[in-house]
């Protein structure tokens, strides 16, 4: 080959020649293996020898070392590429060394080297040479020796890939050959360097140790190393003992050989078997003895310390020994606890580390001793477990590093730039250790020195008072030396660092310095806020310091572009996360610096690169993708514009909420995330990214600013909120817990966030937009597997996307809906998260110590044993747990540190390992449990939102709700279902049950015609009896599940109550049965409407429900009664309502007898008797107790109503009135009179008390009065009457207050109380002979007030004018009920007590109060006139509404809307509702009004009869006794009846009213008026007769 004169070309040609020679060797080996010799082989051998001759003559190995392997381009290349290169070189050198011709040539080169090289040369004081690859090491004037180059070549190949040494017998054979008979230090050093490389693996370390420990080589061994160290130590000692003697020089050969030996020792100990290496070197003291001598070359000291550092991790005992030897032998720098020996002003200079650094190493511009010292100190500090002194014992070392090493490093000169970055890296590592190991405490804030004194006197605190961590924080928070130097490292920028990293041999060292600098800044940012508030103004938070120069912030944030080292990217992202939370103007700063666009692309590129990774990243803190996702999520809610808006490419120039996101055209994190979530590639590796990607989109969709643009983007046809992933990941089987629990956890969270994302669209999607409407329909189709109905009731949409084939259609029609499959995914037994350690740790003493650590209240937070993960799970920090366990064991059992307790120490180690394994498993199980609950919560959200907001878009709604309800109840009753899961499932079941109940009576939106008929008012979507019984059975099983709680049972009880309510109403409860029957009679097409059949089915369902309950009645009653007796107040209340419901469906008094036999009714009465309604009880507990009291009364009232008079008799026989009287529940001290003077809050509480306490008591007492009707009127001493009267007398103040209420101000609650009080008094008070209580006067006063008013005009209550028509109708009905009760009482007095009334109000003639006056006949006439007018109006309204109901399909939209507005049900309709739905609503509302009017008409007719009878009695007696006064036997109450008064005027007023009553239309009234008209006619005739008289 022609090479010319270019040495570089010649060198590469030599490399090709080497490869060609190896190729010939392979060919020759192949020929030899076939055992046949071909012609011409001798020529090939000769040619091979010629090649080898030239290769060794030109020393191709050295050229490859210098120009290839040791160049920056090779060293800084991609790790995978370097591995591939070294693998090929490994094959090459293995083949080369195995060839006999090559071995002969190597032996020849070795012999030549042994003869040519000089054995010794004295190392003068100036010969502090470190670089073992320099030419002086290789020795001749003509250049390096080939044999030495081969050894170095082998070392370089295996230095980075020690695994290639495994099973390499050829290489170990070469080692045996190369280690023999060394006569000079050059070849010896090269050989030892090769051994150090071969010891880079555990197998190689053991082999090298055995080689040097045995007799494999005559002059090479460990003994040689330690003997040489001992010899020089002895020489130095003798020289020091001889006065005036100079320290001897160390020969260069010995120094170089010692360095090489020490390098081998370092590698052997570093990579040796952890157990075996403890016994390899029992005495390491000789390694320390030369450290303090001035004449020892610094590079030898560096090698000594590097070797010592590897022993630190061999055992804790050896670490302590090393500290002791360092204090004894090394140069004087304050180490260990001797802080008081730190640097102090001295008169003469001593030889210490500072002197060696500044006077020796600095002059030579080489710093091997200082670098090794720092690395050794850092290694020792890293292994420290006792952090109690918080680093104070290292303050001397810290001040040396801070003041003398790191502070002046930019001004120092360096012969080798690599040493500069080694020195900087060691300093930064020390700072990093200090900041990461020691935390800031409260006493640091108080113990800081007076800053004003420091400013004026410029003093520093004494060394003994300083803490390294605080001194370092002060530096950064004031922008001083360390901060400036670190920023000096980082400010050249990421592009400059990348260039140096790729083009300089020190590139990796510079990269390490940059990494440590960024990590230190992160640590400072995590601690500075704890101190800044107290240290201001001298010390500021680091973000304030950085903000003084925006270039600093930009430089830090741009390191996300540095893709050569992920840790640098991670630190930059963490800095961005912290600064984004502190600097509100960060986005504006980036925009002004013109770096925003590049930063957007850098973050996107970093995220994209991470998504393409092929290896799993275990820790989320080390995952740049997760860090970016967390950064984006955390910043969403911060003030706009924030970092999330910037990195996701929202429009920062306009309004954020009006952004049109275009990821297709803008490269940003948004594009990367959407592409990643659309494809979901590498699920095993990228599962966390997918999980947080879905979470990010969810958070964007719920943020007020970003929701609009994000939801518009995701509703596109391309994405549709990734609903397709319900197939890909939603219903896919979960990974097995034993195989990959982390992936299982992440998979659950992915599904949870996906469901939440879909739920947001269903909840907040604007269905007026076609895109969102289509997306909602698609989501529902995927979820429920049903056809989709237009919201307005139009065309239906197919379940399947357009791309589905016919086969898929057939498959899906028989498959289970995805919403049920999703529920099945999470139906597995939750993993155990118990913290009981007795089953893990055998020794009780260790168990208690561990539980003490885990149970410490202060164990959460920074430095604690617990931490919160990025998902919010409270997990055990295994590293902190490990450290605290050791601290606890050492403090509790100090004898463990003694040498004689090795067995117990091993026991402690094994115990700690067991606890750490348990902690890891606990964390994973807790995360899985949280993930399971998260997915179930998301599932419940999407189900409840679908049922609540989008149910109208689905067909077969009742069937869907039933399926979900059935599945929820089945899951909650499963033994695998945890308590928390059952709670969530019960909530879903509650929602479905409520929607089922609503669904029956909602407008049937799928009708094809605009016309409706009365059939639409009858439920067409009622579940079958079998389905209902299935629900009840599974609900019972869920209630009776073994693991339960009161909170869960409360929801289950509510569900049971909802179920009973569902079963009770087959017909729409808003439509009265009488109205429905009238409509059905007039319906033309009603041959298939069978109301009796519906009634029969409902009765069968009621019996079946009772039978089902009766089978489990004992267990259910045990549970419900237990809750009603011993539960919380809220639990008692709900349980009582359940018992109320059971009474409702009771047959043959079964449940009543059960409650009696169990003594529950008696305990309930006792509870009532213990209730004392305190007037000032405004607390929540008092209100809850009042609610319980109300529920107890409701149960008793239900018994009275359910079983009629027999039920009331049961209660009466148990002495209920006595219990009520004992409880003083309604002994109020004037709650009504004092209401005006109370605060508004007290008034609200007072009204609540009236509703929950007073009114229920009155209802119950009123129900007991039904027994009075069965008693004989003449039996005045009737027991029932007497007890009720006694109760009334005992609560006179209450009854008196109610009677005195102003009905013009009375609301609905007060009107009910007035009606109840009047009803009670009207039933029992006529039997009372005494009139000392004033109730009669009170009733008469009410009659005056009510009868004299025009009841037609609803002005009797001022607030009525602002009431809705619905409430006006209710108030009107209440008022006439009061009139009816008063008239009933009056009728009783007139007929039974012979009371006679005056014909007119003559109170002006008497000085008595109006309360003493009786009502007059003229007042009754006025009442009758009002009743007649109201009766006419109600009949007309009823007739008109019935006609409109019949003509509903002929009414226009405007007329229909007028009807709806009249009924005040505007919340039922929206502008988008079609005419069909409006007609349905109008029809239902008119039926409600008709029912209300019919109820009023019935009441008015009865009231009219009472009034007419009273008047008729008086007029008839007037005719009989026209010439005589009333008999003296008639009763009077405070006044004399005037027999002379003329009633002709009364009859004149009465006749027009009677004539109007005569002409009432039966058709409009809806009642048979034959008897009523006969009464009216009689009254009219008598009135005419009286007028004639």
PDB file of C-alpha atoms in Angstrom, residues 62-160:
ATOM      1  CA  UNK A  62      -0.108   3.241  19.703  1.00  0.00           C
ATOM      2  CA  UNK A  63      -1.459   5.111  16.699  1.00  0.00           C
ATOM      3  CA  UNK A  64      -4.915   3.636  17.248  1.00  0.00           C
ATOM      4  CA  UNK A  65      -4.738   4.611  20.891  1.00  0.00           C
ATOM      5  CA  UNK A  66      -3.644   8.183  20.256  1.00  0.00           C
ATOM      6  CA  UNK A  67      -5.628   8.960  17.133  1.00  0.00           C
ATOM      7  CA  UNK A  68      -8.774   6.898  17.682  1.00  0.00           C
ATOM      8  CA  UNK A  69      -9.546   5.333  21.050  1.00  0.00           C
ATOM      9  CA  UNK A  70      -8.394   8.224  23.248  1.00  0.00           C
ATOM     10  CA  UNK A  71      -9.781  11.012  21.126  1.00  0.00           C
ATOM     11  CA  UNK A  72     -12.721  13.130  22.213  1.00  0.00           C
ATOM     12  CA  UNK A  73     -14.779  12.046  19.218  1.00  0.00           C
ATOM     13  CA  UNK A  74     -14.483   8.388  20.218  1.00  0.00           C
ATOM     14  CA  UNK A  75     -14.783   8.859  23.973  1.00  0.00           C
ATOM     15  CA  UNK A  76     -17.828  11.151  23.676  1.00  0.00           C
ATOM     16  CA  UNK A  77     -19.698   9.101  21.094  1.00  0.00           C
ATOM     17  CA  UNK A  78     -23.008   7.401  21.795  1.00  0.00           C
ATOM     18  CA  UNK A  79     -22.682   4.612  24.343  1.00  0.00           C
ATOM     19  CA  UNK A  80     -24.269   2.042  22.064  1.00  0.00           C
ATOM     20  CA  UNK A  81     -21.875   2.930  19.265  1.00  0.00           C
ATOM     21  CA  UNK A  82     -18.869   2.740  21.580  1.00  0.00           C
ATOM     22  CA  UNK A  83     -20.025  -0.663  22.746  1.00  0.00           C
ATOM     23  CA  UNK A  84     -20.321  -1.863  19.170  1.00  0.00           C
ATOM     24  CA  UNK A  85     -16.837  -0.545  18.327  1.00  0.00           C
ATOM     25  CA  UNK A  86     -15.311  -2.174  21.390  1.00  0.00           C
ATOM     26  CA  UNK A  87     -17.093  -5.441  20.651  1.00  0.00           C
ATOM     27  CA  UNK A  88     -15.457  -5.557  17.218  1.00  0.00           C
ATOM     28  CA  UNK A  89     -12.097  -4.611  18.711  1.00  0.00           C
ATOM     29  CA  UNK A  90     -12.600  -7.371  21.286  1.00  0.00           C
ATOM     30  CA  UNK A  91     -13.020  -9.902  18.486  1.00  0.00           C
ATOM     31  CA  UNK A  92     -10.019  -8.467  16.720  1.00  0.00           C
ATOM     32  CA  UNK A  93      -7.656  -8.560  19.709  1.00  0.00           C
ATOM     33  CA  UNK A  94      -8.908 -11.991  20.816  1.00  0.00           C
ATOM     34  CA  UNK A  95      -8.144 -13.425  17.393  1.00  0.00           C
ATOM     35  CA  UNK A  96      -4.841 -11.579  17.307  1.00  0.00           C
ATOM     36  CA  UNK A  97      -3.678 -12.855  20.697  1.00  0.00           C
ATOM     37  CA  UNK A  98      -4.737 -16.415  19.946  1.00  0.00           C
ATOM     38  CA  UNK A  99      -2.644 -16.674  16.777  1.00  0.00           C
ATOM     39  CA  UNK A 100       0.771 -18.306  17.282  1.00  0.00           C
ATOM     40  CA  UNK A 101       2.491 -15.970  14.795  1.00  0.00           C
ATOM     41  CA  UNK A 102       1.151 -12.934  16.626  1.00  0.00           C
ATOM     42  CA  UNK A 103       2.158 -14.411  19.988  1.00  0.00           C
ATOM     43  CA  UNK A 104       5.678 -14.971  18.710  1.00  0.00           C
ATOM     44  CA  UNK A 105       5.857 -11.401  17.540  1.00  0.00           C
ATOM     45  CA  UNK A 106       4.533 -10.133  20.900  1.00  0.00           C
ATOM     46  CA  UNK A 107       7.161 -12.223  22.749  1.00  0.00           C
ATOM     47  CA  UNK A 108       9.821 -10.774  20.542  1.00  0.00           C
ATOM     48  CA  UNK A 109       8.548  -7.267  21.265  1.00  0.00           C
ATOM     49  CA  UNK A 110       8.483  -7.990  24.997  1.00  0.00           C
ATOM     50  CA  UNK A 111      12.061  -9.246  25.019  1.00  0.00           C
ATOM     51  CA  UNK A 112      13.151  -6.190  23.128  1.00  0.00           C
ATOM     52  CA  UNK A 113      11.359  -3.922  25.595  1.00  0.00           C
ATOM     53  CA  UNK A 114      13.001  -5.633  28.572  1.00  0.00           C
ATOM     54  CA  UNK A 115      16.441  -5.126  27.088  1.00  0.00           C
ATOM     55  CA  UNK A 116      16.005  -1.583  25.840  1.00  0.00           C
ATOM     56  CA  UNK A 117      14.203   0.174  28.743  1.00  0.00           C
ATOM     57  CA  UNK A 118      16.074   1.517  31.765  1.00  0.00           C
ATOM     58  CA  UNK A 119      14.931   0.005  35.013  1.00  0.00           C
ATOM     59  CA  UNK A 120      15.033   3.148  37.190  1.00  0.00           C
ATOM     60  CA  UNK A 121      15.084   6.894  37.003  1.00  0.00           C
ATOM     61  CA  UNK A 122      14.906   9.122  40.070  1.00  0.00           C
ATOM     62  CA  UNK A 123      11.852  11.342  40.199  1.00  0.00           C
ATOM     63  CA  UNK A 124      13.084  14.819  41.018  1.00  0.00           C
ATOM     64  CA  UNK A 125      11.089  17.371  42.799  1.00  0.00           C
ATOM     65  CA  UNK A 126       9.757  18.686  39.526  1.00  0.00           C
ATOM     66  CA  UNK A 127       8.660  15.348  38.134  1.00  0.00           C
ATOM     67  CA  UNK A 128       5.107  15.280  39.438  1.00  0.00           C
ATOM     68  CA  UNK A 129       3.800  13.499  36.410  1.00  0.00           C
ATOM     69  CA  UNK A 130       0.289  12.116  36.415  1.00  0.00           C
ATOM     70  CA  UNK A 131      -0.520  11.187  32.839  1.00  0.00           C
ATOM     71  CA  UNK A 132       0.378   7.533  32.527  1.00  0.00           C
ATOM     72  CA  UNK A 133      -0.106   7.701  28.772  1.00  0.00           C
ATOM     73  CA  UNK A 134       2.696  10.215  28.232  1.00  0.00           C
ATOM     74  CA  UNK A 135       5.798   9.230  26.339  1.00  0.00           C
ATOM     75  CA  UNK A 136       8.007   9.265  29.409  1.00  0.00           C
ATOM     76  CA  UNK A 137       6.142   6.251  30.702  1.00  0.00           C
ATOM     77  CA  UNK A 138       6.818   4.328  27.525  1.00  0.00           C
ATOM     78  CA  UNK A 139      10.490   5.210  27.639  1.00  0.00           C
ATOM     79  CA  UNK A 140      12.719   5.484  24.543  1.00  0.00           C
ATOM     80  CA  UNK A 141      13.819   8.348  22.472  1.00  0.00           C
ATOM     81  CA  UNK A 142      12.511   6.606  19.360  1.00  0.00           C
ATOM     82  CA  UNK A 143       8.957   6.416  20.753  1.00  0.00           C
ATOM     83  CA  UNK A 144       6.669   4.023  22.598  1.00  0.00           C
ATOM     84  CA  UNK A 145       7.509   0.332  22.705  1.00  0.00           C
ATOM     85  CA  UNK A 146       5.001  -1.892  20.804  1.00  0.00           C
ATOM     86  CA  UNK A 147       4.675  -4.293  23.735  1.00  0.00           C
ATOM     87  CA  UNK A 148       3.639  -1.472  26.067  1.00  0.00           C
ATOM     88  CA  UNK A 149       1.245  -0.191  23.423  1.00  0.00           C
ATOM     89  CA  UNK A 150      -0.387  -3.609  23.099  1.00  0.00           C
ATOM     90  CA  UNK A 151      -0.984  -3.721  26.852  1.00  0.00           C
ATOM     91  CA  UNK A 152      -2.473  -0.240  26.770  1.00  0.00           C
ATOM     92  CA  UNK A 153      -4.536  -1.185  23.709  1.00  0.00           C
ATOM     93  CA  UNK A 154      -6.061  -4.160  25.555  1.00  0.00           C
ATOM     94  CA  UNK A 155      -6.729  -1.967  28.587  1.00  0.00           C
ATOM     95  CA  UNK A 156      -8.534   0.627  26.521  1.00  0.00           C
ATOM     96  CA  UNK A 157     -10.788  -1.934  24.815  1.00  0.00           C
ATOM     97  CA  UNK A 158     -12.125  -3.484  28.023  1.00  0.00           C
ATOM     98  CA  UNK A 159     -12.209  -0.357  30.147  1.00  0.00           C
ATOM     99  CA  UNK A 160     -15.862   0.486  29.366  1.00  0.00           C
TER     100      UNK A 160
END
